[in-house]
C-alpha angles and dihedrals in degrees: 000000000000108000081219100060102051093087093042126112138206134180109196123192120222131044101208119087112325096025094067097024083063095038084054089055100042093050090048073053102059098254126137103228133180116203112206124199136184097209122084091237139357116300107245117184133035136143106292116270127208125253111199150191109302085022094057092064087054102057083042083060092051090045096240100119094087087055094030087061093051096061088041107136100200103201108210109184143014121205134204113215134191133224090279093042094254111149115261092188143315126237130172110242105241080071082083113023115084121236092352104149121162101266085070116092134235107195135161102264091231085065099053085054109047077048087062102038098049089061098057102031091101098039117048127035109260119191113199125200087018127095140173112289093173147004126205108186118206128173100271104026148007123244111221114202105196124214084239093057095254116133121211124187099208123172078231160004137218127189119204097153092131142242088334089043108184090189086046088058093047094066109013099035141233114009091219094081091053098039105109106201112220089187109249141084127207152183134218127183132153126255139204107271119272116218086210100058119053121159097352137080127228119212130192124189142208117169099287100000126087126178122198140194117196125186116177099189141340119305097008123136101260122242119228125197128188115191135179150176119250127181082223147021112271088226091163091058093050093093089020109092086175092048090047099050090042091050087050098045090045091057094048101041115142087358104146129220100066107316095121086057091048089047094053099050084041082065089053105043114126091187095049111161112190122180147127130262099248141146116221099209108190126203081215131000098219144034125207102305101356131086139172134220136179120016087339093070095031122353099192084189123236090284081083104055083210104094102107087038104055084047098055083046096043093043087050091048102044089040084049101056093038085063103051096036117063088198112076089198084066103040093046088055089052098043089053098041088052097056108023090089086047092051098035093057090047093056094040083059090045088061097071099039106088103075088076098052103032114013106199097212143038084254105051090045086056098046087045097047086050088062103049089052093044093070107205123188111305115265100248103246104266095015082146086040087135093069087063105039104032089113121066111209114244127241103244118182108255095020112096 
């Protein structure tokens, strides 16, 4: 611990991956930190999410590897289906996922953060249905108004409330001139388990559409997904749940396989999760006293596999310069220099992998399902090892 940091403190927005995974390491810091969430209580559940290469030495360094592999899903095939349900072709993920080898993680997303959250509930103030409502900066501070009416004076803030960052809008603008549009919508939502699907997904495609069963082991609740391409982004849906589930029932209406099944359990989710595939791309990812981290710096979208990972990497990194630097001018320059390249090269990669999933046109279904049933060489596990292990973790004091 830095004898600088033990009087410093930081307000962070946002209590899902990165939120809590950089309130972890600033604590281990010496920093008093608030976490701040809008939800009345931690979000459990989700569809699993991927921890790779760089990101799976920082969750060695928080302990959390032992538990982390217990939940590991271990998907071991994908299937593509046609209109009557008959099977296209089957391919084992890692086909399509780049530098995944069998040391990486797969894990439910609601694991990953109970994990984290169980490390910091009894160290750092968590508050829990309450969220930032303003910021005042002043040289030495900055004032935080709370929805709930509480103020709060902090060194520093830190927003990590993900792609649609309220925090992110307060001090760098609207979030329409840094949304980067990958072109599609979708919908995710959890299902009653299916004794005929364990550890695989199974996909069907129409021109634009996908739907997608995904069953992580035997006996677990199924996750569906409906995506789909859109010219534009749906911004008026974003904080509309009705909006969301009628736009989605309108583009699948009358599709075959089991999308009318899907439809109607997509009506009576209660965990729907509704969003775009987007990349938010900052010119900077601070100002003055405020940062970012996580999706809310730089959301590479689910096409990259990379999302939870680029925010344990990003929450270690930014703690731990923090940490060796008193200015946080400083420290916020070279949080960000030592990452962008990192970032920039993940969501480059993000940008060419939606024909396989979701082909946009008859064409591009056809040319994809030929290759599927053209079977080529296998990719070697980790052939794209270098977009999850391009930054090496410093060595900050405290951290390991």
């Amino acid at each position: 611990m830095s004898s600088h940091t033990r009087s410093r403190t930081v307000l962070i927005s946002g209590a899902s991956i990165a939120g809590p995974a950089l309130a972890y390491w600033l604590d281990r810091h010496g920093f008093d930190v608030t976490l701040v969430e809008k939800a009345p209580r931690l979000r459990g559940g989700g569809y699993p999410v991927d921890i790779r290469g760089t990101a799976m030495d920082v969750v060695d360094h928080m302990g959390l590897v032992p538990r982390l592999r217990k939940a590991h899903v271990d998907t071991r095939r994908l299937s593509f289906v046609d209109d009557a349900g008959a099977t296209i072709a089957a391919v084992a993920p890692a086909e399509l996922t780049a530098g995944v080898t069998e040391d990486d993680l797969e894990i439910p997303r609601g694991e990953l953060a109970d994990g984290l959250y169980e490390l910091i509930r009894d160290r750092v103030e968590i508050l829990f249905s309450d969220s930032i409502a303003s910021l005042t900066e002043h040289p030495g501070h900055v004032d935080v108004l709370l929805r709930s009416g509480a103020r709060r004076s902090v060194d520093l803030v830190v927003g990590a409330d993900g792609l649609h960052s309220h925090t992110r809008g307060l001090v760098l603008g609207p979030e329409e001139q840094y949304h980067h549009y990958l072109g599609y919508c979708f919908a995710g939502f959890t299902l009653p388990a299916r004794a005929d699907l364990s550890r695989e997904a199974v996909v069907w495609n129409a021109p634009g559409r996908a739907a997608v069963l995904y069953a992580t082991a035997p006996g677990a609740p199924v996750h569906g997904f409906l995506a789909f391409s859109r010219d534009e982004p749906p911004f008026a849906a974003f904080r509309d749940p009705a909006a969301q589930r009628d736009l989605v029932a309108d583009t699948f209406a009358g599709d075959p396989w089991e999308v009318r099944g899907l439809l109607a359990a997509m009506r009576e989710a209660d965990d729907l999760f509704f969003d775009v595939v987007s990349q938010i791309r900052l010119p900077a990812w601070h100002r003055g006293r405020v940062a970012l981290v996580g999706d809310a710096a730089h959301a590479p979208s689910f096409l990259s596999g990379q999302g939870s990972s680029l925010a344990l990497v990003g929450a270690y990194v930014l703690a731990g310069e923090l940490a060796t630097r008193p200015d946080h001018t400083a420290a916020f320059t070279a949080y960000e220099a030592a990452l962008r390249g990192f970032v920039r090269s993940n969501q480059d990669y993000a940008t060419t992998g939606g024909a396989a999933l979701l082909p946009r046109t008859a064409e591009e279904l056809a040319r994809r399902n030929e290759a599927l049933t053209n079977p080529v060489p296998a990719r070697p596990a980790g052939a794209d090892r270098a977009l999850t292990t391009t930054v090496e973790l410093p060595d900050y004091p405290g951290a390991r």
